[in-house]
Coordinates of C-alpha atoms and ligand atoms in Angstrom, one line a residue:
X1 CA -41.0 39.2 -66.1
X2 CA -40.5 39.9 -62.5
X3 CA -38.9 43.5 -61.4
X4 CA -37.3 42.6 -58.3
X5 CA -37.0 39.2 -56.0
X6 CA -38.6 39.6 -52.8
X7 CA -36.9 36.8 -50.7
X8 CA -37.5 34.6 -47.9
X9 CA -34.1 34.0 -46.1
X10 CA -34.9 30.6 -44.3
X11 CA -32.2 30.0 -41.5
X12 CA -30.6 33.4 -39.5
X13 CA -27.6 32.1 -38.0
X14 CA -24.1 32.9 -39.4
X15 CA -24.2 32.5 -43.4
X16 CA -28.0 33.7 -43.3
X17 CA -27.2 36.6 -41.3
X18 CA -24.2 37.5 -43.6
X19 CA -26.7 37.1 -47.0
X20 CA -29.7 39.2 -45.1
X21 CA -27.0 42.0 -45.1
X22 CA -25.9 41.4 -49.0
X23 CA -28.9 41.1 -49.8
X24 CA -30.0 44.5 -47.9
X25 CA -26.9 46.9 -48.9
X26 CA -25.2 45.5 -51.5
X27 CA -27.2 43.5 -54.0
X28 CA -29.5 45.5 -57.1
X29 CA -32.8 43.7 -57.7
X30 CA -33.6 42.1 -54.7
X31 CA -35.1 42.7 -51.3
X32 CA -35.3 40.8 -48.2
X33 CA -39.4 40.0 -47.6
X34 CA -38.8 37.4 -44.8
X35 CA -36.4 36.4 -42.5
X36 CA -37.4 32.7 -41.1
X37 CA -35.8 31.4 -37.9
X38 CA -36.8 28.5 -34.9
X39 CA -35.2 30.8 -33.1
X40 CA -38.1 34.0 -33.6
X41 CA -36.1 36.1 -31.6
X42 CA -33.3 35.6 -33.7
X43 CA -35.3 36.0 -36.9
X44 CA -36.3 39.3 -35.2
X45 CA -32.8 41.1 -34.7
X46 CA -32.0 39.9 -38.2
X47 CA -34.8 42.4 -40.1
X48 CA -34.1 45.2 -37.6
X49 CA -33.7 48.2 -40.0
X50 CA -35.2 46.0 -42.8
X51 CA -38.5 48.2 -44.0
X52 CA -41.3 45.6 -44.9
X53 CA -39.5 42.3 -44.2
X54 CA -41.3 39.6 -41.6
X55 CA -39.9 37.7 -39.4
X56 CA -41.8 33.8 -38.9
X57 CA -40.9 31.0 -37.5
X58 CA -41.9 28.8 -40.0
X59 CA -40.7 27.9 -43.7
X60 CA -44.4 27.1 -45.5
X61 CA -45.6 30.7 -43.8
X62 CA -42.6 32.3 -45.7
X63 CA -43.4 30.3 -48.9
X64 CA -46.6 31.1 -48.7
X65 CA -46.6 34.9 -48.0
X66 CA -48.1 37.0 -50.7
X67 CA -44.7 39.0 -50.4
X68 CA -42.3 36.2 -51.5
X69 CA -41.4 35.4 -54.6
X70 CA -37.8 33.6 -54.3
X71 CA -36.0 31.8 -51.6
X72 CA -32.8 31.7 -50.2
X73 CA -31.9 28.5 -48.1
X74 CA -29.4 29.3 -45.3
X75 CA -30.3 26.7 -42.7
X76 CA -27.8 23.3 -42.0
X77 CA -28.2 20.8 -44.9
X78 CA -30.6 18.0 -43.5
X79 CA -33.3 20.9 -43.4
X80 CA -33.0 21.7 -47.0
X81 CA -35.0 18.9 -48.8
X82 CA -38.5 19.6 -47.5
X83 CA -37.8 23.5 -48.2
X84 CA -36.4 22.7 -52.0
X85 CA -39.4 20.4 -52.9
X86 CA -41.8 22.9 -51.6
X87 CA -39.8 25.9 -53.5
X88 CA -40.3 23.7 -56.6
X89 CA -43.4 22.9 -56.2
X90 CA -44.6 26.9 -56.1
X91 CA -41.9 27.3 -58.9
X92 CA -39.6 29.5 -57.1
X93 CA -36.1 30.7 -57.8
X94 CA -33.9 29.2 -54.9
X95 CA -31.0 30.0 -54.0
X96 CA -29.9 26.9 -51.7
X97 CA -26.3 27.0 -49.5
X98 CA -24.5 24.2 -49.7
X99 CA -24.5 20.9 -49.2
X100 CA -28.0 21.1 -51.9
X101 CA -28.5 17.9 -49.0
X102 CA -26.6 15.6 -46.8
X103 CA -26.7 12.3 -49.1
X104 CA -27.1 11.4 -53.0
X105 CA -30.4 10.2 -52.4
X106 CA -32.0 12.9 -51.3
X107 CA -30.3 15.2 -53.9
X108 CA -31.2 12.9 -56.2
X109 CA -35.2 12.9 -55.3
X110 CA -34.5 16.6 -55.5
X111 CA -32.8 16.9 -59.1
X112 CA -35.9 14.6 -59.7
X113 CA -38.4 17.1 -59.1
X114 CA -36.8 19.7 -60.6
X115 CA -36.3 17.8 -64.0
X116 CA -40.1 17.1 -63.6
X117 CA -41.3 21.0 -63.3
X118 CA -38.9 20.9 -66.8
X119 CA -37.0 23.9 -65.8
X120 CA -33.7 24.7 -63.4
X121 CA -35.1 26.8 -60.1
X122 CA -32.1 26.0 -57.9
X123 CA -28.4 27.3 -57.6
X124 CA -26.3 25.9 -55.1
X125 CA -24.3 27.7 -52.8
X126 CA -20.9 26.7 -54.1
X127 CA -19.3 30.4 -54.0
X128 CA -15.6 29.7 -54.9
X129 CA -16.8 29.3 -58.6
X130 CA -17.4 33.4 -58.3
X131 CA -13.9 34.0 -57.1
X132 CA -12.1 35.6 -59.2
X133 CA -8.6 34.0 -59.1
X134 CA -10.7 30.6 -59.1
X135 CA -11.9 31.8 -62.1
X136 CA -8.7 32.7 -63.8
X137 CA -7.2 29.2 -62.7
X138 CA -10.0 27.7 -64.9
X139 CA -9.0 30.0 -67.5
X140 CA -5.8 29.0 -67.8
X141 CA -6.7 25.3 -67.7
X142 CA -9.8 25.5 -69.9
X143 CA -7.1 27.4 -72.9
X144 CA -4.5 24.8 -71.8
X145 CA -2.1 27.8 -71.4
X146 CA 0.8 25.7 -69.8
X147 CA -0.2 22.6 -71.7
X148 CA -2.7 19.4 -70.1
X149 CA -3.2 19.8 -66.2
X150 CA -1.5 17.4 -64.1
X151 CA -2.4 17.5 -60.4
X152 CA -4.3 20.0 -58.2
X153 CA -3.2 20.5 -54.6
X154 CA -5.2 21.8 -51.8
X155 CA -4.9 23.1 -48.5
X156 CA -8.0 24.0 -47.2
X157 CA -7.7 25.7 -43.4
X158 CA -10.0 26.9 -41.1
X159 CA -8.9 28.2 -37.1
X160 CA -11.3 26.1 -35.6
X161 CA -14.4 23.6 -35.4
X162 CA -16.9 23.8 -33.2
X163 CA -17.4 20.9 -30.5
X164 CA -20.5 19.7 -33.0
X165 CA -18.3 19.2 -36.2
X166 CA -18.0 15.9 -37.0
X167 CA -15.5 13.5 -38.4
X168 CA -18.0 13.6 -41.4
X169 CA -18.4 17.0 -41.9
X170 CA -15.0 17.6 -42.8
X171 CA -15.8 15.6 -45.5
X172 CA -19.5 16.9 -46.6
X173 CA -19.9 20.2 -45.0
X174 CA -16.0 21.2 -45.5
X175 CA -15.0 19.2 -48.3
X176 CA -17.8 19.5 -50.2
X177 CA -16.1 22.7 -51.7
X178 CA -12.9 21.1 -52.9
X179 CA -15.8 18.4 -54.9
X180 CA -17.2 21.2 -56.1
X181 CA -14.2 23.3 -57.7
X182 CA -12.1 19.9 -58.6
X183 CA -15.2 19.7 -60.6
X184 CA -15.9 23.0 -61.9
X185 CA -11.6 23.8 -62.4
X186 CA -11.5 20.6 -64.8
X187 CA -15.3 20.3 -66.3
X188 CA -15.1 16.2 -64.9
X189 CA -16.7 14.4 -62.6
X190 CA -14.9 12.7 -60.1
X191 CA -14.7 9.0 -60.1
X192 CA -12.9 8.0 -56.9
X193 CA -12.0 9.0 -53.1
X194 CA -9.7 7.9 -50.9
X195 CA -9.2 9.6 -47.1
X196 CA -6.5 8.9 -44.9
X197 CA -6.5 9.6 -41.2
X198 CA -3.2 10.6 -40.1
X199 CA -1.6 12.1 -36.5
X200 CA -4.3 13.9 -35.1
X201 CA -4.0 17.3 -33.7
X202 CA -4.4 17.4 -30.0
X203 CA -6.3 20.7 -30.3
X204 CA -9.6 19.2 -32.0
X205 CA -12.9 18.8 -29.9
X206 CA -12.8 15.1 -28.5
X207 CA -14.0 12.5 -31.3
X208 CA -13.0 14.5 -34.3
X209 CA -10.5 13.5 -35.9
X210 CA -8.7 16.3 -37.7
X211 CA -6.3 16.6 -40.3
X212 CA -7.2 14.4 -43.2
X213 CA -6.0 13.8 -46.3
X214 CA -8.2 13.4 -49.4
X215 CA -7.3 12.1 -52.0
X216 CA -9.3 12.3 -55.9
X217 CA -9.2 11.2 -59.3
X218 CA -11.3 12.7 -61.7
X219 CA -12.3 11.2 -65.5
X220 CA -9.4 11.8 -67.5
X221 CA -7.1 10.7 -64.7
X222 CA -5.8 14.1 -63.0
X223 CA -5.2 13.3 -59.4
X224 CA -5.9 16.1 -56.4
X225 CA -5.4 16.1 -52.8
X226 CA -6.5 17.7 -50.2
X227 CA -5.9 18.8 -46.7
X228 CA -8.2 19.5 -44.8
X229 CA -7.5 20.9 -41.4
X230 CA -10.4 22.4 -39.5
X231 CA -8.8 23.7 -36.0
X232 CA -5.8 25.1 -37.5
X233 CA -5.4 27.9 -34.9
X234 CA -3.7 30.7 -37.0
X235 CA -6.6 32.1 -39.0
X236 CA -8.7 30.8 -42.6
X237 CA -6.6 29.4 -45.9
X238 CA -8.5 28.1 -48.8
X239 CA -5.5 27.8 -51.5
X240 CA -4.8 25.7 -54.5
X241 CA -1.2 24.9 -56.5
X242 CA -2.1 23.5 -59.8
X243 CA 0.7 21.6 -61.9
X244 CA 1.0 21.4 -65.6
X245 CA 2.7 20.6 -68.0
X246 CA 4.4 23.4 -69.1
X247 CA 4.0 25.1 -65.6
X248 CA 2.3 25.7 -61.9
X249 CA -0.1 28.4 -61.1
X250 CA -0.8 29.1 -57.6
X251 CA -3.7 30.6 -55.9
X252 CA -5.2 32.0 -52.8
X253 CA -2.4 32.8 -50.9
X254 CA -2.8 36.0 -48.3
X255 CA -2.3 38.9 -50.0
X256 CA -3.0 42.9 -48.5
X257 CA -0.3 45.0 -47.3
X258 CA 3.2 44.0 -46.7
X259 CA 4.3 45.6 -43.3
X260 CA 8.2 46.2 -42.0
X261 CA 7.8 47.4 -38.7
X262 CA 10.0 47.4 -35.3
X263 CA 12.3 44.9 -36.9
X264 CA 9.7 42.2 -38.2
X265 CA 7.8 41.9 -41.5
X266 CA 4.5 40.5 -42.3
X267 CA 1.2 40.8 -43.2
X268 CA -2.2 39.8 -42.0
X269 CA -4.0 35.9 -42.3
X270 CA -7.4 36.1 -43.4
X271 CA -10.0 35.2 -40.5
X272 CA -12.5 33.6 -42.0
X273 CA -14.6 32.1 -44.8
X274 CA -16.9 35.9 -45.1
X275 CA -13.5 37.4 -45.4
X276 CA -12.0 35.3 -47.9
X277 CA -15.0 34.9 -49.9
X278 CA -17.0 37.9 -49.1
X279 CA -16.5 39.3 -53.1
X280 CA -17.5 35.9 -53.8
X281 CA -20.6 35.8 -52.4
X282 CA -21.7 39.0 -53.5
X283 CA -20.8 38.3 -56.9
X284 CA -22.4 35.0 -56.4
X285 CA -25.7 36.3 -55.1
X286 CA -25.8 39.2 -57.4
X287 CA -25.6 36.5 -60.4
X288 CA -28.5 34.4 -58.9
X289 CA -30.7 37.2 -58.5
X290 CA -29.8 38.9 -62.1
X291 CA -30.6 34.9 -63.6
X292 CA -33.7 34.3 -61.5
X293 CA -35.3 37.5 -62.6
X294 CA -35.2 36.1 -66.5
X295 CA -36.5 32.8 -64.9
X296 CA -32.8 31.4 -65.2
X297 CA -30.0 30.2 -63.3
X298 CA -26.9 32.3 -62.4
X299 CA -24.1 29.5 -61.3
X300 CA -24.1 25.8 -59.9
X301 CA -27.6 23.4 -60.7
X302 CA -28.8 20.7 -58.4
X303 CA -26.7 18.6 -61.0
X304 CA -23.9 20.0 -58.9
X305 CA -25.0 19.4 -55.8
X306 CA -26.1 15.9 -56.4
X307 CA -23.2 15.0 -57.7
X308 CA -21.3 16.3 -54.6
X309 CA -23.1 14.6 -52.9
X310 CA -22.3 12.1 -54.1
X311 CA -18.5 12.4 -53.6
X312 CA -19.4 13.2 -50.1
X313 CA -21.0 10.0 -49.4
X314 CA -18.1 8.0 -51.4
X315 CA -15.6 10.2 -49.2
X316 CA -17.3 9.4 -46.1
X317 CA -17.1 5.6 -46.9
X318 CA -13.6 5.8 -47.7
X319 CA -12.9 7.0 -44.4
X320 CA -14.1 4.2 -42.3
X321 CA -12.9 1.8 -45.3
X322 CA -9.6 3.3 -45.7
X323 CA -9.8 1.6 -49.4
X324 CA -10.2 3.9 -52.7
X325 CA -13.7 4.2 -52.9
X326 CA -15.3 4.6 -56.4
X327 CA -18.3 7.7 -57.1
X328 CA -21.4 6.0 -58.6
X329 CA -23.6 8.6 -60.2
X330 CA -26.9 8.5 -62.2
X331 CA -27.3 9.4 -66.0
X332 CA -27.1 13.4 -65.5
X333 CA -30.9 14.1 -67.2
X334 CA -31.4 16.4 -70.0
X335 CA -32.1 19.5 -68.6
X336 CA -28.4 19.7 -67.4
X337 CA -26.4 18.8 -70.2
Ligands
ISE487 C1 -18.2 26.2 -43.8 O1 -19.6 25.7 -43.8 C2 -17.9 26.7 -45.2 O2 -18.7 26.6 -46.1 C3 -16.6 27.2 -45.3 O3 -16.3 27.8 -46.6 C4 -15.6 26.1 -45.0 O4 -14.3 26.6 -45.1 C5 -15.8 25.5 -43.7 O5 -15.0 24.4 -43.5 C6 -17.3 25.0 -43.6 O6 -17.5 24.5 -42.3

C-alpha cells in the first residue's frame, strides 16, 4: 500500500493553482511532487514555498519522474486524453477536472482503456457531488422523503465569461455540471436535450450567445431545466429548487450574515466558483486521495464523464438544431456497474 501520493499537478492556471494550494495546506496524505506548465514560469511561482516539488514543462517528464506516483489533471479538456491514457498506462491514480474530455468519443476510447487495465484509476472532477447540501438534496430524494421527484430547476450563474468562452462551452465546460448532478441527484441517465436561445444579453463578448435555456429528461421521465447565464454581472449562483410530490426543497441560495445597516439590509453574493465550492473541493480532493491510497476511487468514474459527455455533445447539437435531441450511450461495461 502506498503511504502518501506524491502528485504531478499538470496545468497551473486558475483551478490548478487553487488544488496546488489544497493540496499543500489542507489535504492529509498527499504532497505536491510536480507542478507542470507550457508556461515554466508559471509552473515556477506555483511551487514557491513547496519543499521538493519540480516544476517542468512537460506532462511525460512529470509521469515519468521517480517522485510521482498520482496525477492530478488541471489543464482545459482537449489536453486531457493523451495525459489519461498515459496515467493508465503507468497505472496511476488520476484525479482529472472536468470535462474527463471534450466529446463521447474520446471519453469513450478513455473508459476503454481503463476497463482494459481491469481496474478504476480515474475520478472526475465533478465537485458538487461533495457539497454538502447537494448531498442532503439526494438524501431526501433517494428516501423519497416528500414522495417521487417531479422536476429539478436550475439557475446556474456566473459574473462573467471571458472573450474565449464559446457558445459551446456553456454547454460542455459550464453545463457539464448540471449533466453531472441531474445524474448523480436522481441515479438516471439522461435521455434527451433540448437548448433554446432566447434574448441575448448585450453584455456578453461578441459571438456568444448568452443566456440559454436547457432543457432535460432523464429515464424515468423527471424533467429539469436550466439557465445558464455566464456574464451575469452581480457575482456566482449555482442553486437548484427541486419539486415533489409531497413538497419543494431548495438549495444553494447565499447564505452568511444578514446585515441592517444605515437603513438598508443585505448580505453578501458569493464571487465565484472557489468560493462557492471551496469545502467541496477539499472534501472532494481529500476523498480522492484517501481512495487512491487503497488503490480505489473516491467519487465520479470515467463512466461519469463519458456519459456527460455525452449529454454535452447531444446539448451542443440541440443548439444549432433547436429540436429535442436524444443522448445515445454505449452498454456501461462491468467494471462500473
Ligand atoms: C468553470 O469551468 C467551472 O467549472 C465552474 O464551476 C462553472 O460555474 C463555470 O461556468 C465554468 O466555466
Amino acid at each position: 500500500m502506498t503511504e502518501s501520493l506524491r502528485v504531478a499537478v499538470i496545468g497551473a492556471g486558475r483551478m490548478g493553482a487553487d488544488h496546488i494550494k489544497r493540496l499543500h495546506t489542507r489535504i492529509h496524505g498527499a504532497e505536491v511532487a510536480a507542478v507542470v506548465d507550457v508556461d515554466l514560469v508559471r509552473a515556477q511561482t506555483a511551487i514557491e514555498g513547496i519543499r521538493g516539488a519540480v516544476a517542468l514543462s512537460s506532462f511525460t517528464e512529470a509521469l515519468d519522474h521517480e517522485n510521482v506516483n498520482a496525477v492530478l489533471i488541471a489543464t482545459p479538456g482537449f489536453l486531457h486524453e493523451e495525459v489519461l491514457v498515459k496515467a493508465l498506462d503507468k497505472d496511476l491514480p488520476v484525479l482529472c477536472e472536468k470535462p474527463l474530455t471534450p466529446d463521447a468519443e474520446s471519453s469513450w476510447r478513455v473508459v476503454e482503456a481503463e476497463t482494459k487495465l481491469g481496474r478504476k484509476r480515474i475520478q472526475v472532477g465533478f465537485m458538487r457531488r461533495f457539497d454538502a447540501e447537494y448531498m442532503a438534496l439526494r438524501s431526501v430524494i433517494g428516501d423519497h422523503e416528500l414522495g417521487e421527484l417531479l422536476m429539478l430547476h436550475h439557475q446556474h450563474r456566473n459574473p462573467a465569461a471571458p472573450e474565449s468562452f464559446t457558445t459551446e462551452m456553456l454547454i460542455n465546460d459550464s453545463v457539464v455540471h448540471e449533466f453531472d448532478a441531474i445524474r448523480f441527484l436522481t441515479g438516471e441517465e439522461i435521455t434527451s436535450i433540448q437548448v433554446r436561445l432566447g434574448k441575448p444579453t448585450r453584455n456578453a463578448p461578441a459571438g456568444q450567445h448568452d443566456p440559454q435555456q436547457v432543457l432535460v429528461e432523464t429515464e424515468s421521465g423527471v424533467l429539469a431545466d436550466v439557465e445558464i447565464y455566464v456574464n451575469a454581472r452581480y457575482g456566482y449562483e449555482v442553486a437548484t429548487q427541486a419539486s415533489f410530490e409531497e413538497g419543494i426543497v431548495s438549495i444553494g441560495r447565499d447564505g452568511g450574515p444578514y446585515t441592517r445597516y444605515a437603513g438598508r439590509w443585505g448580505g453578501s453574493v458569493t464571487p465565484g466558483f472557489e468560493e462557492r465550492f471551496g469545502t467541496a473541493y477539499d472534501v472532494e480532493v481529500q476523498a480522492w486521495v484517501d481512495a487512491a491510497l487503497k488503490g480505489e476511487i473516491g467519487g465520479p468514474s470515467a463512466w461519469d464523464g463519458y456519459a456527460t459527455a455525452a449529454c454535452c455533445e447531444a446539448g451542443i447539437k440541440a443548439q444549432k438544431s433547436g429540436k429535442n435531441e436524444s443522448v445515445a450511450l454505449n452498454q456501461k461495461p462491468a467494471l462500473y456497474a
